[in-house]
Short mmCIF file of C-alpha atoms in Angstrom, two decimals:
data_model
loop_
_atom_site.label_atom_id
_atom_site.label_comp_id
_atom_site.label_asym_id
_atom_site.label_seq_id
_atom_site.Cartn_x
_atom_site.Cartn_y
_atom_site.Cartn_z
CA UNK A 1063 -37.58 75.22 12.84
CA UNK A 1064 -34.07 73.68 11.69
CA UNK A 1065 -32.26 76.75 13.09
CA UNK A 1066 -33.87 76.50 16.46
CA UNK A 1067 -33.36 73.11 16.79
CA UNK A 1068 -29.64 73.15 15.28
CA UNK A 1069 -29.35 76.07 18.00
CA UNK A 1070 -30.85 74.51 20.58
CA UNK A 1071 -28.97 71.21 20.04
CA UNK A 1072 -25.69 72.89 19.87
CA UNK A 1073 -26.68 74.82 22.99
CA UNK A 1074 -27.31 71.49 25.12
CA UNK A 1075 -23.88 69.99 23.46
CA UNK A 1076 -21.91 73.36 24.81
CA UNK A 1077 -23.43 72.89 28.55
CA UNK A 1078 -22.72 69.61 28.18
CA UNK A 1079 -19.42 70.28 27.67
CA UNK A 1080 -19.16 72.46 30.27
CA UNK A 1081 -20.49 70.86 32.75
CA UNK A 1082 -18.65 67.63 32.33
CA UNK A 1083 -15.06 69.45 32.65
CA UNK A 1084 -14.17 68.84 29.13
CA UNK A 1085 -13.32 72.25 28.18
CA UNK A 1086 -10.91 72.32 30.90
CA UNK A 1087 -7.33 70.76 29.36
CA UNK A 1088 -6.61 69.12 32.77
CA UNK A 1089 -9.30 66.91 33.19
CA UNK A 1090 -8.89 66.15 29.88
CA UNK A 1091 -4.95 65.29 29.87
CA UNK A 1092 -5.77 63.59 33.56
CA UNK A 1093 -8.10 61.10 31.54
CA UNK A 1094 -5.75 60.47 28.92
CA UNK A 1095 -3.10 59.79 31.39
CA UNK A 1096 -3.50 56.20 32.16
CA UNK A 1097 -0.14 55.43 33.34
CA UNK A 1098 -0.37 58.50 35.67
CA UNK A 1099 -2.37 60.28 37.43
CA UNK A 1100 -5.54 59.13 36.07
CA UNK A 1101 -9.04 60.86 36.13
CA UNK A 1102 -11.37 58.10 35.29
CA UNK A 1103 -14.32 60.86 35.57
CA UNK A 1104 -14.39 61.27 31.75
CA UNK A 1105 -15.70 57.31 31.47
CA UNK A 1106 -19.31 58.83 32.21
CA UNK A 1107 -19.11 61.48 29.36
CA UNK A 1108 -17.78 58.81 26.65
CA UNK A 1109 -20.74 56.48 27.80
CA UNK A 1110 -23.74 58.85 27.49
CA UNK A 1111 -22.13 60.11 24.20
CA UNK A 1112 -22.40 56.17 23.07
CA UNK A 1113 -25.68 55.64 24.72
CA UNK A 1114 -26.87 59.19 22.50
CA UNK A 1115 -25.53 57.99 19.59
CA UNK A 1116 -26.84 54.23 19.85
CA UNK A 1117 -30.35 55.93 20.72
CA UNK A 1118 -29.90 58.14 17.40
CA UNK A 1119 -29.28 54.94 15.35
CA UNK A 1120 -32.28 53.00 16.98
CA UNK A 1121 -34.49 55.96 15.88
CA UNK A 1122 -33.02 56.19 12.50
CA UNK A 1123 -33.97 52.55 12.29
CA UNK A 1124 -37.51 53.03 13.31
CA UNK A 1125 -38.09 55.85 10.96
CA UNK A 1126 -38.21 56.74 7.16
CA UNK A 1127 -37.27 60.02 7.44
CA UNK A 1128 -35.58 62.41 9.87
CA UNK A 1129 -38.30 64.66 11.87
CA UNK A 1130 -36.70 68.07 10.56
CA UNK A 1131 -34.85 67.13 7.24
CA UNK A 1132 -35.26 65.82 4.16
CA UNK A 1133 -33.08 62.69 4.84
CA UNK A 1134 -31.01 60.90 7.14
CA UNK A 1135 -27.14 61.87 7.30
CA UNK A 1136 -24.79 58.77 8.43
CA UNK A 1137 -20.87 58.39 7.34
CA UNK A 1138 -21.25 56.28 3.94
CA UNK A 1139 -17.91 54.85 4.56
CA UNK A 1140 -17.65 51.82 6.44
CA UNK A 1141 -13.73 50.61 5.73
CA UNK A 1142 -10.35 51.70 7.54
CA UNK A 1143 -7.80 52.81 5.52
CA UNK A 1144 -4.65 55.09 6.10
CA UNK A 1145 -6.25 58.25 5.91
CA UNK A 1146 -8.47 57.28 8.73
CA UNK A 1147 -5.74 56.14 11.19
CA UNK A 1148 -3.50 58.64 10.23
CA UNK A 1149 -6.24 61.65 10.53
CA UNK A 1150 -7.31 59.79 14.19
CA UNK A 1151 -3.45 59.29 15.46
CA UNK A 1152 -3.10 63.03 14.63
CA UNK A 1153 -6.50 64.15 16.36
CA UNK A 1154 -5.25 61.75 19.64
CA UNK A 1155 -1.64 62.82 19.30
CA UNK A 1156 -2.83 66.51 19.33
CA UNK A 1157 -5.59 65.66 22.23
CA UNK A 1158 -3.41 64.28 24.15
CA UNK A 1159 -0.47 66.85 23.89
CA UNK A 1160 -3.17 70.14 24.23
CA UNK A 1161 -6.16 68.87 26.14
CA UNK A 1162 -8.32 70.14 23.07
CA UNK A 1163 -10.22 68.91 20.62
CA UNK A 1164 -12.28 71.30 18.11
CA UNK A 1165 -15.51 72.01 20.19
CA UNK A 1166 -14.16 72.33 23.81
CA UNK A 1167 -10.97 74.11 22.07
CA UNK A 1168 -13.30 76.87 21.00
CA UNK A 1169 -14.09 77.67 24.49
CA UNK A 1170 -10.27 78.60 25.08
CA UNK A 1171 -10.88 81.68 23.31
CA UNK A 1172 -12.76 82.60 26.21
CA UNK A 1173 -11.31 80.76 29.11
CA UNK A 1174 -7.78 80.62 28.26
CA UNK A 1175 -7.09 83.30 25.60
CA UNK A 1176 -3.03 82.77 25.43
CA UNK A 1177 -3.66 79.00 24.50
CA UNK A 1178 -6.93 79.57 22.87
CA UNK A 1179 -5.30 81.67 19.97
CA UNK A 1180 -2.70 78.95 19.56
CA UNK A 1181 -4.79 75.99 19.30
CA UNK A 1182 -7.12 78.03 16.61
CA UNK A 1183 -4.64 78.98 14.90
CA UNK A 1184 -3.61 75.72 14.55
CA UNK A 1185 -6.54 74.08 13.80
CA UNK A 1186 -7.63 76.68 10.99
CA UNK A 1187 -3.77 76.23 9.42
CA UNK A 1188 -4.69 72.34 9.71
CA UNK A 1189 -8.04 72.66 8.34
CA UNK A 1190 -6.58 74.67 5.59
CA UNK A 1191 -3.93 71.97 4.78
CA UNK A 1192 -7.09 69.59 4.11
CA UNK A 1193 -8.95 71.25 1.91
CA UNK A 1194 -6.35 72.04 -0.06
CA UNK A 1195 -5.22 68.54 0.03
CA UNK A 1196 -8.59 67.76 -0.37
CA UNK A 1197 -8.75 70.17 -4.08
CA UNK A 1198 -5.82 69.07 -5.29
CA UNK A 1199 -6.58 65.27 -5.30
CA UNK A 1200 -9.75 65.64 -6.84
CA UNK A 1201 -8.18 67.10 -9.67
#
């Protein structure tokens, strides 16, 4: 049941996606260009991402326990410190420059192979830098 629904769910998130233009690194860059040539389109995909979230939290509220999983999962962490800015500047500075983020970026493969393998190659190298980051402090 947790693999149909995790399918399922990530099915829905991909069409959603999709259909709101966000795999496509010029709507994306048009948004983020305030000062330009600005798409304000993306405003409606922030806000039902919001209003899903704030709907996930109400229900999380109302219930003991998750319907599929042992127990709830919410970030634990509730301070800013310099690893979060720093980690967000670099997500924005590399959003901004690209039109990618992680999810949508995967699609590039497909779409866009030339930039696809670029921006995964990146973001493996990147991810790979953090864990090993990650190893080496906890030592």
């Amino acid at each position: 049941m947790f693999a149909a629904i995790t399918f399922i769910s990530g099915l829905l998130f991909g069409l959603g996606l999709a259909f709101s233009e966000m795999t496509n690194p010029a709507v994306v860059i048009g948004f983020l260009n305030i000062f330009g040539d600005w798409n304000p389109s993306l405003i409606i995909v922030m806000a039902s991402a919001i209003a899903v979230g704030m709907l996930g939290y109400a229900i999380k509220n109302k219930k003991v326990k998750p319907w599929i999983a042992k127990e709830w999962q919410v970030p634990s962490l509730k301070h800013i410190d310099a690893k979060l800015l720093i980690g967000s500047s670099l997500f924005g500075i590399g959003w901004g420059l690209s039109g990618y983020c992680p999810g949508p970026g995967l699609t590039a493969l497909v779409n866009n192979p030339s930039e696809g393998m670029y921006f995964i190659a990146a973001l493996v190298i990147g991810s790979g830098i953090h864990f090993i980051q990650m190893r080496v402090t906890q030592k």
